[in-house]
Short mmCIF file of C-alpha atoms (C1' of nucleotides) in Angstrom, two decimals:
data_model
loop_
_atom_site.label_atom_id
_atom_site.label_comp_id
_atom_site.label_asym_id
_atom_site.label_seq_id
_atom_site.Cartn_x
_atom_site.Cartn_y
_atom_site.Cartn_z
CA MET K 29 17.26 21.07 4.99
CA PHE K 30 17.75 23.86 2.45
CA ASP K 31 16.16 22.11 -0.52
CA LEU K 32 12.74 23.65 -0.12
CA LEU K 33 14.16 27.17 0.10
CA TYR K 34 16.35 26.57 -2.93
CA ASN K 35 13.38 25.46 -4.99
CA LYS K 36 11.23 28.35 -3.85
CA ILE K 37 13.86 30.91 -4.78
CA ARG K 38 14.50 29.33 -8.17
CA ALA K 39 10.79 29.52 -8.93
CA PHE K 40 11.13 33.30 -9.32
CA SER K 41 14.81 34.05 -9.64
CA LYS K 42 17.75 32.45 -11.37
CA ILE K 43 20.31 31.74 -8.70
CA ASP K 44 23.20 29.32 -9.15
CA GLU K 45 24.44 26.72 -6.71
CA ASN K 46 27.46 28.75 -5.61
CA GLN K 47 25.35 31.72 -4.79
CA PHE K 48 22.91 29.56 -2.89
CA ASP K 49 25.73 27.94 -0.92
CA HIS K 50 26.79 31.41 0.06
CA LEU K 51 23.24 32.33 0.98
CA LYS K 52 23.00 29.35 3.33
CA THR K 53 25.65 30.89 5.55
CA PHE K 54 23.33 33.74 6.47
CA PHE K 55 20.76 31.46 8.10
CA VAL K 56 20.58 29.78 11.47
CA LEU K 57 18.51 26.69 12.08
CA LYS K 58 15.91 26.52 14.76
CA LYS K 59 13.53 23.82 15.96
CA LEU K 60 10.48 24.61 18.07
CA ARG K 61 8.07 22.29 19.81
CA LYS K 62 4.33 22.67 19.46
CA ARG K 63 3.01 25.61 21.52
CA GLN K 64 6.43 27.28 21.83
CA TYR K 65 6.80 30.93 20.95
CA LEU K 66 9.02 32.23 18.19
CA LEU K 67 8.06 35.79 19.15
CA GLN K 68 6.06 37.35 21.96
CA GLU K 69 4.23 40.65 21.95
CA GLY K 70 6.49 43.40 23.23
CA ASP K 71 9.72 41.80 22.04
CA VAL K 72 11.50 42.99 18.92
CA CYS K 73 11.23 40.61 15.97
CA LYS K 74 14.88 39.78 15.30
CA TYR K 75 14.32 37.05 12.71
CA GLN K 76 12.39 36.31 9.61
CA ALA K 77 11.63 32.57 9.47
CA PHE K 78 11.37 30.29 6.48
CA VAL K 79 9.27 27.28 7.43
CA ASP K 80 10.93 24.06 6.34
CA LYS K 81 8.66 21.78 8.34
CA GLY K 82 5.59 22.28 10.49
CA LEU K 83 3.12 25.10 10.99
CA LEU K 84 3.24 28.54 12.65
CA ARG K 85 0.69 31.24 13.33
CA SER K 86 0.97 34.97 14.03
CA TYR K 87 -1.74 36.73 16.04
CA THR K 88 -2.65 39.63 18.28
CA VAL K 89 -4.56 39.54 21.54
CA ASP K 90 -6.97 42.45 22.03
CA GLU K 91 -7.98 44.11 25.34
CA LYS K 92 -10.85 41.68 25.81
CA GLY K 93 -8.42 38.80 25.48
CA ASN K 94 -9.62 37.70 22.06
CA GLU K 95 -7.03 36.36 19.64
CA HIS K 96 -6.96 37.53 16.03
CA ILE K 97 -4.85 35.48 13.67
CA LEU K 98 -2.96 37.37 10.98
CA GLN K 99 -1.27 34.47 9.24
CA PHE K 100 -0.66 30.76 9.17
CA ALA K 101 2.66 29.62 7.70
CA SER K 102 3.34 26.05 6.67
CA GLU K 103 6.20 24.54 4.66
CA GLY K 104 7.61 26.98 2.12
CA TRP K 105 6.17 30.15 3.67
CA TRP K 106 7.89 33.02 5.41
CA MET K 107 6.85 34.26 8.82
CA ALA K 108 7.74 37.35 10.85
CA ASP K 109 6.27 40.46 12.38
CA LEU K 110 7.42 42.45 9.38
CA SER K 111 6.69 45.78 11.00
CA SER K 112 8.81 45.06 14.06
CA TYR K 113 11.52 43.35 11.98
CA LEU K 114 11.89 46.40 9.76
CA THR K 115 11.68 49.10 12.42
CA ASN K 116 13.20 47.31 15.44
CA GLU K 117 10.21 48.44 17.46
CA PRO K 118 8.46 46.11 19.91
CA SER K 119 6.15 43.67 18.22
CA PHE K 120 2.40 43.75 18.61
CA LEU K 121 2.17 40.20 17.29
CA ASN K 122 2.78 36.81 18.85
CA ILE K 123 4.14 33.96 16.78
CA ASP K 124 3.92 30.38 17.99
CA ALA K 125 4.15 26.84 16.67
CA LEU K 126 0.98 24.86 16.00
CA GLU K 127 3.09 21.77 15.33
CA ASP K 128 6.75 20.94 15.93
CA VAL K 129 8.61 23.10 13.42
CA GLU K 130 11.98 23.38 11.71
CA LEU K 131 12.86 26.91 10.70
CA LEU K 132 15.56 28.79 8.84
CA LEU K 133 16.08 32.12 10.58
CA ILE K 134 17.70 35.22 9.16
CA THR K 135 18.35 38.52 10.92
CA LYS K 136 17.64 41.83 9.23
CA PRO K 137 21.34 42.74 8.80
CA SER K 138 22.03 39.33 7.28
CA TRP K 139 19.01 39.62 5.04
CA GLU K 140 20.09 43.01 3.73
CA GLN K 141 23.66 41.86 3.31
CA ALA K 142 22.50 38.80 1.39
CA MET K 143 20.43 40.94 -0.98
CA LYS K 144 23.41 43.18 -1.56
CA GLU K 145 25.72 40.29 -2.36
CA ILE K 146 23.17 38.30 -4.37
CA PRO K 147 21.10 40.85 -6.29
CA GLN K 148 18.60 38.27 -7.62
CA LEU K 149 17.39 37.91 -4.03
CA GLU K 150 16.02 41.42 -4.08
CA HIS K 151 13.87 40.33 -7.02
CA TYR K 152 12.78 37.14 -5.26
CA PHE K 153 11.73 39.03 -2.15
CA ARG K 154 10.01 41.75 -4.15
CA ILE K 155 7.87 39.08 -5.80
CA ILE K 156 7.16 37.24 -2.54
CA ILE K 157 6.16 40.41 -0.75
CA GLN K 158 4.10 41.56 -3.71
CA ASN K 159 2.12 38.31 -3.76
CA HIS K 160 1.66 38.57 -0.05
CA LEU K 161 0.29 42.10 -0.46
CA VAL K 162 -2.16 40.98 -3.13
CA ALA K 163 -3.43 38.17 -0.88
CA THR K 164 -3.75 40.51 2.10
CA GLN K 165 -5.65 43.10 0.08
CA LYS K 166 -8.08 40.44 -1.10
CA ARG K 167 -8.61 39.23 2.43
CA LEU K 168 -9.21 42.78 3.63
CA MET K 169 -11.80 43.46 0.95
CA GLN K 170 -13.50 40.18 1.69
CA SER K 171 -13.59 40.95 5.38
CA LEU K 172 -15.38 44.20 4.53
CA ALA K 173 -17.79 42.79 1.95
CA GLU K 174 -18.68 39.24 2.94
CA SER K 175 -20.75 37.44 5.58
CA ALA K 176 -19.24 35.09 8.14
CA GLU K 177 -20.26 32.06 6.11
CA GLU K 178 -18.78 33.39 2.87
CA LYS K 179 -15.51 34.20 4.60
CA TYR K 180 -15.37 30.71 6.09
CA ASN K 181 -16.02 29.08 2.72
CA ARG K 182 -13.38 31.19 1.11
CA PHE K 183 -10.89 30.17 3.77
CA LEU K 184 -11.64 26.51 3.06
CA ALA K 185 -11.15 27.06 -0.66
CA THR K 186 -7.99 29.15 -0.30
CA TYR K 187 -6.12 27.16 2.36
CA PRO K 188 -7.25 23.53 2.08
CA GLU K 189 -3.90 22.31 3.49
CA CYS K 190 -4.43 24.34 6.66
CA VAL K 191 -7.97 23.14 7.25
CA GLN K 192 -6.75 19.67 8.16
CA ARG K 193 -4.04 20.92 10.50
CA VAL K 194 -5.63 23.84 12.34
CA PRO K 195 -8.30 23.60 15.09
CA GLN K 196 -11.68 25.18 14.37
CA HIS K 197 -11.41 27.95 16.92
CA MET K 198 -8.27 29.21 15.21
CA ILE K 199 -9.99 29.17 11.85
CA ALA K 200 -12.73 31.23 13.53
CA SER K 201 -10.20 33.73 14.77
CA TYR K 202 -8.59 33.97 11.32
CA VAL K 203 -11.93 34.43 9.62
CA GLY K 204 -12.98 36.99 12.21
CA VAL K 205 -15.95 35.35 13.93
CA SER K 206 -16.44 33.84 17.37
CA ARG K 207 -15.86 30.11 17.74
CA GLU K 208 -19.54 29.68 18.61
CA THR K 209 -20.66 31.34 15.40
CA LEU K 210 -18.30 29.20 13.36
CA SER K 211 -19.63 26.10 15.01
CA ARG K 212 -23.19 27.11 14.05
CA ILE K 213 -22.18 27.86 10.49
CA ARG K 214 -20.61 24.43 10.17
CA LYS K 215 -23.77 22.87 11.51
CA GLN K 216 -25.90 24.68 8.94
CA VAL K 217 -23.57 23.80 6.09
CA ALA K 218 -23.64 20.13 7.13
CA ALA K 219 -27.44 20.16 7.40
CA ARG K 220 -27.82 21.55 3.87
CA LYS K 221 -25.76 18.75 2.40
CA MET T 6 6.16 67.04 -13.50
CA PHE T 7 8.66 64.33 -12.54
CA ASP T 8 10.14 66.08 -9.51
CA LEU T 9 7.96 64.37 -6.95
CA LEU T 10 8.73 60.91 -8.32
CA TYR T 11 12.44 61.70 -8.41
CA ASN T 12 12.41 62.71 -4.77
CA LYS T 13 10.40 59.70 -3.72
CA ILE T 14 12.77 57.29 -5.42
CA ARG T 15 15.84 58.98 -3.99
CA ALA T 16 14.39 58.63 -0.51
CA PHE T 17 15.08 54.88 -0.64
CA SER T 18 17.44 54.31 -3.53
CA LYS T 19 20.47 56.10 -4.94
CA ILE T 20 19.64 56.84 -8.52
CA ASP T 21 21.54 59.40 -10.60
CA GLU T 22 20.13 62.02 -12.93
CA ASN T 23 21.00 60.11 -16.11
CA GLN T 24 19.28 57.01 -14.91
CA PHE T 25 16.25 59.01 -13.92
CA ASP T 26 16.14 60.73 -17.30
CA HIS T 27 16.09 57.29 -18.82
CA LEU T 28 13.36 56.17 -16.44
CA LYS T 29 11.16 59.08 -17.49
CA THR T 30 10.89 57.63 -20.99
CA PHE T 31 8.95 54.63 -19.64
CA PHE T 32 6.06 56.74 -18.40
CA VAL T 33 3.10 58.32 -20.09
CA LEU T 34 1.29 61.30 -18.67
CA LYS T 35 -2.40 61.29 -18.04
CA LYS T 36 -4.85 63.83 -16.68
CA LEU T 37 -8.26 62.86 -15.37
CA ARG T 38 -11.18 65.02 -14.33
CA LYS T 39 -12.96 64.50 -11.04
CA ARG T 40 -15.27 61.44 -11.19
CA GLN T 41 -13.52 59.92 -14.22
CA TYR T 42 -12.43 56.31 -14.10
CA LEU T 43 -8.84 55.17 -14.42
CA LEU T 44 -10.01 51.55 -14.26
CA GLN T 45 -13.38 49.84 -14.24
CA GLU T 46 -14.26 46.46 -12.79
CA GLY T 47 -13.89 43.78 -15.45
CA ASP T 48 -11.18 45.57 -17.40
CA VAL T 49 -7.55 44.53 -17.14
CA CYS T 50 -5.38 46.97 -15.19
CA LYS T 51 -2.82 47.99 -17.80
CA TYR T 52 -1.12 50.74 -15.81
CA GLN T 53 0.32 51.46 -12.46
CA ALA T 54 -0.15 55.16 -11.66
CA PHE T 55 2.06 57.51 -9.70
CA VAL T 56 -0.06 60.40 -8.43
CA ASP T 57 1.62 63.71 -9.11
CA LYS T 58 -1.40 65.84 -8.32
CA GLY T 59 -4.89 65.16 -7.00
CA LEU T 60 -6.56 62.21 -5.32
CA LEU T 61 -7.71 58.74 -6.44
CA ARG T 62 -9.56 55.91 -4.78
CA SER T 63 -9.82 52.17 -5.50
CA TYR T 64 -12.91 50.25 -4.44
CA THR T 65 -15.14 47.25 -5.02
CA VAL T 66 -18.90 47.16 -5.28
CA ASP T 67 -20.54 44.13 -3.63
CA GLU T 68 -23.75 42.33 -4.73
CA LYS T 69 -25.87 44.62 -2.54
CA GLY T 70 -24.38 47.62 -4.32
CA ASN T 71 -22.28 48.77 -1.37
CA GLU T 72 -18.89 50.27 -2.10
CA HIS T 73 -15.82 49.21 -0.13
CA ILE T 74 -12.77 51.40 -0.49
CA LEU T 75 -9.41 49.66 -0.58
CA GLN T 76 -7.16 52.67 -0.92
CA PHE T 77 -6.93 56.42 -1.30
CA ALA T 78 -3.91 57.74 -3.18
CA SER T 79 -2.82 61.37 -3.07
CA GLU T 80 0.36 63.06 -4.26
CA GLY T 81 3.37 60.76 -4.06
CA TRP T 82 1.44 57.48 -3.83
CA TRP T 83 1.10 54.64 -6.30
CA MET T 84 -2.26 53.29 -7.40
CA ALA T 85 -3.28 50.19 -9.35
CA ASP T 86 -5.21 46.97 -9.07
CA LEU T 87 -2.00 45.10 -8.37
CA SER T 88 -3.61 41.70 -8.77
CA SER T 89 -4.96 42.46 -12.23
CA TYR T 90 -1.80 44.35 -13.25
CA LEU T 91 0.38 41.36 -12.37
CA THR T 92 -1.80 38.60 -13.78
CA ASN T 93 -3.52 40.37 -16.68
CA GLU T 94 -6.82 39.06 -15.40
CA PRO T 95 -9.94 41.25 -15.29
CA SER T 96 -9.96 43.63 -12.36
CA PHE T 97 -12.39 43.35 -9.48
CA LEU T 98 -11.60 46.93 -8.46
CA ASN T 99 -12.69 50.30 -9.76
CA ILE T 100 -10.34 53.26 -9.63
CA ASP T 101 -11.64 56.79 -10.05
CA ALA T 102 -10.59 60.37 -9.42
CA LEU T 103 -11.92 62.22 -6.37
CA GLU T 104 -10.29 65.42 -7.66
CA ASP T 105 -8.78 66.41 -11.00
CA VAL T 106 -5.56 64.39 -11.16
CA GLU T 107 -2.24 64.30 -12.99
CA LEU T 108 -0.75 60.86 -13.23
CA LEU T 109 2.40 59.14 -14.46
CA LEU T 110 1.42 55.79 -15.96
CA ILE T 111 3.64 52.82 -16.55
CA THR T 112 2.70 49.49 -18.16
CA LYS T 113 3.84 46.20 -16.71
CA PRO T 114 6.32 45.46 -19.53
CA SER T 115 7.81 48.95 -19.17
CA TRP T 116 7.97 48.58 -15.43
CA GLU T 117 9.82 45.28 -15.65
CA GLN T 118 12.12 46.60 -18.35
CA ALA T 119 12.90 49.65 -16.23
CA MET T 120 13.78 47.49 -13.23
CA LYS T 121 16.07 45.40 -15.42
CA GLU T 122 17.88 48.42 -16.80
CA ILE T 123 18.03 50.33 -13.51
CA PRO T 124 18.55 47.74 -10.78
CA GLN T 125 18.10 50.22 -7.92
CA LEU T 126 14.45 50.43 -8.91
CA GLU T 127 13.87 46.87 -7.83
CA HIS T 128 15.04 47.93 -4.39
CA TYR T 129 12.84 51.02 -4.41
CA PHE T 130 9.75 49.01 -5.32
CA ARG T 131 10.56 46.26 -2.85
CA ILE T 132 10.61 48.87 -0.09
CA ILE T 133 7.43 50.60 -1.31
CA ILE T 134 5.53 47.34 -1.56
CA GLN T 135 6.86 46.17 1.78
CA ASN T 136 5.64 49.32 3.51
CA HIS T 137 2.33 48.96 1.78
CA LEU T 138 2.06 45.39 3.07
CA VAL T 139 2.84 46.45 6.63
CA ALA T 140 0.14 49.14 6.48
CA THR T 141 -2.40 46.72 5.00
CA GLN T 142 -1.69 44.09 7.65
CA LYS T 143 -2.19 46.67 10.38
CA ARG T 144 -5.47 47.76 8.86
CA LEU T 145 -6.63 44.16 8.59
CA MET T 146 -5.85 43.43 12.22
CA GLN T 147 -7.57 46.61 13.30
CA SER T 148 -10.62 45.74 11.27
CA LEU T 149 -10.79 42.43 13.16
CA ALA T 150 -10.09 43.79 16.63
CA GLU T 151 -11.54 47.28 16.88
CA SER T 152 -14.97 48.90 17.15
CA ALA T 153 -16.34 51.25 14.52
CA GLU T 154 -15.39 54.28 16.57
CA GLU T 155 -11.83 53.10 17.15
CA LYS T 156 -11.36 52.41 13.47
CA TYR T 157 -12.68 55.85 12.58
CA ASN T 158 -10.37 57.55 15.06
CA ARG T 159 -7.44 55.60 13.74
CA PHE T 160 -8.29 56.68 10.22
CA LEU T 161 -8.30 60.31 11.34
CA ALA T 162 -4.93 59.89 13.02
CA THR T 163 -3.34 57.95 10.15
CA TYR T 164 -4.58 59.94 7.15
CA PRO T 165 -5.16 63.52 8.33
CA GLU T 166 -4.50 64.86 4.79
CA CYS T 167 -7.31 62.74 3.40
CA VAL T 168 -9.86 63.73 6.01
CA GLN T 169 -10.06 67.22 4.57
CA ARG T 170 -10.41 66.05 0.99
CA VAL T 171 -12.71 63.03 1.18
CA PRO T 172 -16.47 63.07 1.84
CA GLN T 173 -17.72 61.35 4.99
CA HIS T 174 -19.54 58.54 3.25
CA MET T 175 -16.29 57.46 1.60
CA ILE T 176 -14.48 57.51 4.92
CA ALA T 177 -17.31 55.29 6.18
CA SER T 178 -16.79 52.88 3.33
CA TYR T 179 -13.02 52.79 3.94
CA VAL T 180 -13.46 52.22 7.67
CA GLY T 181 -16.08 49.56 7.01
CA VAL T 182 -19.23 51.03 8.53
CA SER T 183 -22.43 52.41 7.02
CA ARG T 184 -22.58 56.14 6.40
CA GLU T 185 -25.41 56.37 8.95
CA THR T 186 -23.32 54.75 11.68
CA LEU T 187 -20.40 57.05 10.92
CA SER T 188 -22.69 60.04 11.15
CA ARG T 189 -23.85 58.90 14.61
CA ILE T 190 -20.29 58.27 15.78
CA ARG T 191 -19.34 61.79 14.74
CA LYS T 192 -22.31 63.17 16.63
CA GLN T 193 -21.29 61.32 19.81
CA VAL T 194 -17.67 62.39 19.54
CA ALA T 195 -18.76 66.01 19.08
CA ALA T 196 -21.13 65.77 22.08
CA ARG T 197 -18.36 64.45 24.35
CA LYS T 198 -16.11 67.39 23.57
"C1'" DA Z 11 -29.54 82.14 -9.45
"C1'" DA Z 12 -32.42 78.14 -10.35
"C1'" DA Z 13 -32.36 73.47 -10.87
"C1'" DT Z 14 -30.13 69.23 -10.09
"C1'" DT Z 15 -27.39 66.19 -7.83
"C1'" DA Z 16 -24.48 64.82 -3.99
"C1'" DA Z 17 -23.75 64.67 0.85
"C1'" DT Z 18 -25.24 64.44 5.49
"C1'" DG Z 19 -28.37 63.70 9.49
"C1'" DT Z 20 -31.77 61.20 12.19
"C1'" DG Z 21 -35.67 58.31 13.94
"C1'" DA Z 22 -37.70 53.51 13.97
"C1'" DC Z 23 -36.82 48.97 13.39
"C1'" DA Z 24 -34.29 44.57 11.97
"C1'" DT Z 25 -30.57 41.33 12.37
"C1'" DA Z 26 -26.04 39.04 12.18
"C1'" DG Z 27 -23.15 37.77 15.18
"C1'" DA Z 28 -21.25 38.23 20.08
"C1'" DT Z 29 -21.51 36.81 24.71
"C1'" DC Z 30 -22.53 33.85 28.60
"C1'" DA Z 31 -23.25 29.56 30.73
"C1'" DC Z 32 -22.89 24.97 30.62
"C1'" DC Z 33 -22.15 20.40 28.52
"C1'" DT Z 34 -19.66 16.74 25.71
"C1'" DT Z 35 -15.84 14.92 23.43
"C1'" DA Z 36 -10.88 14.72 22.18
"C1'" DT Z 37 -6.20 15.09 23.09
"C1'" DT Z 38 -2.20 15.68 26.15
"C1'" DT Z 39 0.43 14.83 30.05
"C1'" DA Z 40 1.81 12.66 34.23
"C1'" DT J 9 -4.91 4.76 32.40
"C1'" DA J 10 -6.32 8.52 35.15
"C1'" DA J 11 -6.32 13.29 35.46
"C1'" DA J 12 -5.91 17.49 33.29
"C1'" DT J 13 -6.39 20.40 29.57
"C1'" DA J 14 -7.96 21.78 25.06
"C1'" DA J 15 -11.46 21.68 21.64
"C1'" DG J 16 -16.02 21.73 20.12
"C1'" DG J 17 -21.22 22.20 20.53
"C1'" DT J 18 -25.64 24.46 21.79
"C1'" DG J 19 -29.47 27.18 23.95
"C1'" DA J 20 -30.80 31.85 25.71
"C1'" DT J 21 -30.02 36.43 25.51
"C1'" DC J 22 -27.77 40.89 24.29
"C1'" DT J 23 -25.95 44.48 21.33
"C1'" DA J 24 -23.52 47.00 17.82
"C1'" DT J 25 -24.36 48.07 13.57
"C1'" DG J 26 -27.12 47.76 9.39
"C1'" DT J 27 -31.28 49.03 6.83
"C1'" DC J 28 -35.11 51.88 5.43
"C1'" DA J 29 -37.44 56.11 4.94
"C1'" DC J 30 -37.45 60.71 4.83
"C1'" DA J 31 -35.61 65.49 5.85
"C1'" DT J 32 -31.92 68.94 5.45
"C1'" DT J 33 -27.92 71.13 3.68
"C1'" DA J 34 -24.13 71.72 0.48
"C1'" DA J 35 -22.07 71.59 -3.93
"C1'" DT J 36 -22.40 71.28 -8.98
"C1'" DT J 37 -24.22 72.23 -13.33
"C1'" DT J 38 -27.00 74.80 -16.67
#
DNA sequence: AAATTAATGTGACATAGATCACCTTATTTA
DNA sequence: TAAATAAGGTGATCTATGTCACATTAATTT
């Protein structure tokens, strides 16, 4: 259950088995069925989730009712509404399960306590968050500079694992185009081949 | 010269004067005139810059020659092409000065050394990067969900200091609209008042 | 202070992508 | 396995925003 997390942490930070055993005690386990919410808009995000199995998404719904996906998280990724988690303010994101999932949850107080007691964790999270920032900045620049088709192709290249597991209309709402437009792009791409 | 940085670090991290004196030795000072580059596309980003005075921007130029601004950085902010800085790969961003600037530069080896020798720095940077990520995620979601006018208004509300110091066509290229469209939006807004 | 360069404004027109309406095909659920 | 629900496709039309071309004003530079 904790193997994946252990490996991920050791990839960036030297942590020994005793420390990791201690770290385990800060987490609670949670299983969700497909379509269940981990977080709903308006609630405070009490947990950060490490995905051990399955697939989650975070998204907003705008006034017109359109969904905009911020993130997919499969095995080995973290998921939360970071803004709400940090500030304790109501979330503007929804998080739900695209498949049955098994999660390791940690509250903000536990998280901070864990970093205090195991200083290498601060380093691990700094690196994780830093990589996440780099990826988000790239996506932002691409969303400003590229056409719908380029953004779609880049999604395929960047997240090949997701492509198999996520329905097209969600890819559309991640890429930032309507599902109809994505469908037409796919048709064109197929025709060219 | 180092006062601003000292205050910023102490806002999130308890660091004493001796430690800070030591930290100072990792930085080099740099002044740039308006319009000078700190970094050009294709070069490796060797320094992270803390802005002590003045205003910088980072941006890409797409194939059509359009500029897309990723970030403005005024007094108290950090600026770099984080991706290039971390990986040592050629940058896809340009960074230049919008005003005469005074910067504190730190190389990646110095930065990592400093965090090793002064562990509270790791915490400071984790927090800084985390806040940066939250802001970038918000901007990304807004760029997907909002109209040109909404994005412009949000820019005005979020960065009032910048509005006075940055020309309109750069605000346009931060918000993600053409300078002509921004000009028309401003006309409409003025007419409604 | 004249000359140059940068910034801004505005009309006419073009276009990528959204929206709407409806249909077909999968996948769940009972 | 039938019924219900979700996903995906496609034509017709609409629209926000981009693009181009040129004019005006402001800010630098010599």
